[in-house]
Amino acid sequence: MGLKEAIIRASQGNEITKIWTDSLSSVMAVLDPHVPHQLVRDIQSLLTQNRNILIRWIKAHAGYRGNEEADTLAKKAITEGVVMKSLNPRCELKQHLQELFLRKMAKSLG
């Protein structure tokens, strides 16, 4: 479900987008043209329509900071029902990261 949502959001732009997942079974299912599951078929269709979106696998629990943070946020969303605001991949994300950086700098300087 999360992979499909990521593809839908990425399809709103025209730039090449790599979506990283630590779910090897999801990647393998998407690569298999004979999987009957409707969710997999939906993802395959979206990827066929959006050739600029690439799905890549990353090893789970290997210390990749972004992956660990994504897992933490996913667990929080499941347990607390948190809805994340989608950020524009270019301008809003840059602004958001700058704000986070400034807050961390202010906190560390006291």
PDB file of C-alpha atoms in Angstrom:
ATOM      1  CA  MET A   1       0.000   0.000   0.000  1.00  0.00           C
ATOM      2  CA  GLY A   2       2.802   2.428   0.900  1.00  0.00           C
ATOM      3  CA  LEU A   3       4.662   1.637  -2.312  1.00  0.00           C
ATOM      4  CA  LYS A   4       1.574   2.355  -4.400  1.00  0.00           C
ATOM      5  CA  GLU A   5       1.018   5.673  -2.608  1.00  0.00           C
ATOM      6  CA  ALA A   6       4.668   6.648  -3.152  1.00  0.00           C
ATOM      7  CA  ILE A   7       4.350   5.901  -6.873  1.00  0.00           C
ATOM      8  CA  ILE A   8       1.127   7.915  -7.135  1.00  0.00           C
ATOM      9  CA  ARG A   9       2.767  10.907  -5.457  1.00  0.00           C
ATOM     10  CA  ALA A  10       5.921  10.592  -7.570  1.00  0.00           C
ATOM     11  CA  SER A  11       3.844  10.416 -10.757  1.00  0.00           C
ATOM     12  CA  GLN A  12       2.759  14.024 -10.213  1.00  0.00           C
ATOM     13  CA  GLY A  13       6.220  15.192 -11.296  1.00  0.00           C
ATOM     14  CA  ASN A  14       8.205  14.658 -14.476  1.00  0.00           C
ATOM     15  CA  GLU A  15      11.673  14.137 -13.024  1.00  0.00           C
ATOM     16  CA  ILE A  16      13.270  10.723 -12.612  1.00  0.00           C
ATOM     17  CA  THR A  17      12.339   9.436  -9.166  1.00  0.00           C
ATOM     18  CA  LYS A  18      13.885   6.507  -7.307  1.00  0.00           C
ATOM     19  CA  ILE A  19      11.710   4.965  -4.614  1.00  0.00           C
ATOM     20  CA  TRP A  20      13.726   2.883  -2.153  1.00  0.00           C
ATOM     21  CA  THR A  21      12.076   0.051  -0.237  1.00  0.00           C
ATOM     22  CA  ASP A  22      13.441  -2.516   2.178  1.00  0.00           C
ATOM     23  CA  SER A  23      10.710  -4.953   1.182  1.00  0.00           C
ATOM     24  CA  LEU A  24      12.423  -7.395  -1.159  1.00  0.00           C
ATOM     25  CA  SER A  25       9.197  -9.383  -1.477  1.00  0.00           C
ATOM     26  CA  SER A  26       7.404  -6.271  -2.783  1.00  0.00           C
ATOM     27  CA  VAL A  27      10.097  -5.648  -5.381  1.00  0.00           C
ATOM     28  CA  MET A  28      10.036  -9.294  -6.477  1.00  0.00           C
ATOM     29  CA  ALA A  29       6.237  -9.298  -6.719  1.00  0.00           C
ATOM     30  CA  VAL A  30       6.243  -6.146  -8.852  1.00  0.00           C
ATOM     31  CA  LEU A  31       8.821  -7.721 -11.189  1.00  0.00           C
ATOM     32  CA  ASP A  32       6.720 -10.877 -11.642  1.00  0.00           C
ATOM     33  CA  PRO A  33       4.159 -10.433 -14.465  1.00  0.00           C
ATOM     34  CA  HIS A  34       2.177 -13.472 -13.270  1.00  0.00           C
ATOM     35  CA  VAL A  35       1.273 -12.269  -9.757  1.00  0.00           C
ATOM     36  CA  PRO A  36      -2.550 -12.225  -9.518  1.00  0.00           C
ATOM     37  CA  HIS A  37      -2.792  -9.841  -6.532  1.00  0.00           C
ATOM     38  CA  GLN A  38      -4.681  -6.674  -7.520  1.00  0.00           C
ATOM     39  CA  LEU A  39      -2.438  -4.319  -5.527  1.00  0.00           C
ATOM     40  CA  VAL A  40       0.635  -5.664  -7.337  1.00  0.00           C
ATOM     41  CA  ARG A  41      -1.116  -5.328 -10.688  1.00  0.00           C
ATOM     42  CA  ASP A  42      -2.028  -1.711  -9.840  1.00  0.00           C
ATOM     43  CA  ILE A  43       1.619  -0.962  -9.017  1.00  0.00           C
ATOM     44  CA  GLN A  44       2.801  -2.642 -12.229  1.00  0.00           C
ATOM     45  CA  SER A  45       0.331  -0.555 -14.223  1.00  0.00           C
ATOM     46  CA  LEU A  46       1.433   2.679 -12.550  1.00  0.00           C
ATOM     47  CA  LEU A  47       5.084   1.884 -13.268  1.00  0.00           C
ATOM     48  CA  THR A  48       4.283   1.101 -16.905  1.00  0.00           C
ATOM     49  CA  GLN A  49       2.543   4.481 -17.227  1.00  0.00           C
ATOM     50  CA  ASN A  50       5.343   6.329 -15.413  1.00  0.00           C
ATOM     51  CA  ARG A  51       8.676   5.159 -16.832  1.00  0.00           C
ATOM     52  CA  ASN A  52      10.455   7.939 -14.906  1.00  0.00           C
ATOM     53  CA  ILE A  53       9.770   6.155 -11.582  1.00  0.00           C
ATOM     54  CA  LEU A  54      12.248   3.488 -10.505  1.00  0.00           C
ATOM     55  CA  ILE A  55      11.813   1.065  -7.608  1.00  0.00           C
ATOM     56  CA  ARG A  56      15.007   0.080  -5.804  1.00  0.00           C
ATOM     57  CA  TRP A  57      15.683  -2.291  -2.901  1.00  0.00           C
ATOM     58  CA  ILE A  58      17.727  -1.370   0.171  1.00  0.00           C
ATOM     59  CA  LYS A  59      18.734  -3.824   2.887  1.00  0.00           C
ATOM     60  CA  ALA A  60      16.633  -3.437   6.049  1.00  0.00           C
ATOM     61  CA  HIS A  61      18.184  -2.710   9.445  1.00  0.00           C
ATOM     62  CA  ALA A  62      21.607  -2.083   7.916  1.00  0.00           C
ATOM     63  CA  GLY A  63      22.021   1.327   9.504  1.00  0.00           C
ATOM     64  CA  TYR A  64      20.901   3.451   6.562  1.00  0.00           C
ATOM     65  CA  ARG A  65      19.713   6.578   8.352  1.00  0.00           C
ATOM     66  CA  GLY A  66      16.905   7.491   5.971  1.00  0.00           C
ATOM     67  CA  ASN A  67      15.565   3.949   5.959  1.00  0.00           C
ATOM     68  CA  GLU A  68      15.564   3.719   9.758  1.00  0.00           C
ATOM     69  CA  GLU A  69      13.747   7.066   9.988  1.00  0.00           C
ATOM     70  CA  ALA A  70      11.189   5.921   7.409  1.00  0.00           C
ATOM     71  CA  ASP A  71      10.541   2.748   9.434  1.00  0.00           C
ATOM     72  CA  THR A  72      10.076   4.812  12.593  1.00  0.00           C
ATOM     73  CA  LEU A  73       7.617   7.171  10.870  1.00  0.00           C
ATOM     74  CA  ALA A  74       5.691   4.250   9.361  1.00  0.00           C
ATOM     75  CA  LYS A  75       5.321   2.614  12.775  1.00  0.00           C
ATOM     76  CA  LYS A  76       4.222   5.929  14.268  1.00  0.00           C
ATOM     77  CA  ALA A  77       1.627   6.369  11.525  1.00  0.00           C
ATOM     78  CA  ILE A  78       0.221   2.900  12.207  1.00  0.00           C
ATOM     79  CA  THR A  79       0.052   3.273  15.989  1.00  0.00           C
ATOM     80  CA  GLU A  80      -0.939   6.943  16.208  1.00  0.00           C
ATOM     81  CA  GLY A  81      -2.813   7.423  12.954  1.00  0.00           C
ATOM     82  CA  VAL A  82      -0.479  10.245  11.960  1.00  0.00           C
ATOM     83  CA  VAL A  83      -1.068  11.698   8.515  1.00  0.00           C
ATOM     84  CA  MET A  84       2.016  13.214   6.919  1.00  0.00           C
ATOM     85  CA  LYS A  85       1.780  16.260   4.689  1.00  0.00           C
ATOM     86  CA  SER A  86       3.105  15.595   1.219  1.00  0.00           C
ATOM     87  CA  LEU A  87       5.936  17.924   0.250  1.00  0.00           C
ATOM     88  CA  ASN A  88       6.663  19.214  -3.229  1.00  0.00           C
ATOM     89  CA  PRO A  89       9.808  17.292  -4.167  1.00  0.00           C
ATOM     90  CA  ARG A  90      11.789  20.426  -4.998  1.00  0.00           C
ATOM     91  CA  CYS A  91      10.891  23.713  -3.321  1.00  0.00           C
ATOM     92  CA  GLU A  92       8.869  22.632  -0.281  1.00  0.00           C
ATOM     93  CA  LEU A  93      11.253  19.832   0.617  1.00  0.00           C
ATOM     94  CA  LYS A  94      14.237  22.176   0.432  1.00  0.00           C
ATOM     95  CA  GLN A  95      12.463  24.698   2.657  1.00  0.00           C
ATOM     96  CA  HIS A  96      11.439  21.971   5.112  1.00  0.00           C
ATOM     97  CA  LEU A  97      15.015  20.672   5.350  1.00  0.00           C
ATOM     98  CA  GLN A  98      16.359  24.188   5.889  1.00  0.00           C
ATOM     99  CA  GLU A  99      13.878  24.733   8.722  1.00  0.00           C
ATOM    100  CA  LEU A 100      14.865  21.427  10.340  1.00  0.00           C
ATOM    101  CA  PHE A 101      18.538  22.327  10.033  1.00  0.00           C
ATOM    102  CA  LEU A 102      18.023  25.748  11.604  1.00  0.00           C
ATOM    103  CA  ARG A 103      16.030  24.251  14.494  1.00  0.00           C
ATOM    104  CA  LYS A 104      18.723  21.654  15.171  1.00  0.00           C
ATOM    105  CA  MET A 105      21.450  24.303  15.030  1.00  0.00           C
ATOM    106  CA  ALA A 106      19.539  26.560  17.424  1.00  0.00           C
ATOM    107  CA  LYS A 107      18.974  23.634  19.792  1.00  0.00           C
ATOM    108  CA  SER A 108      22.635  22.581  19.755  1.00  0.00           C
ATOM    109  CA  LEU A 109      23.852  26.140  20.354  1.00  0.00           C
ATOM    110  CA  GLY A 110      21.548  26.433  23.333  1.00  0.00           C
TER     111      GLY A 110
END
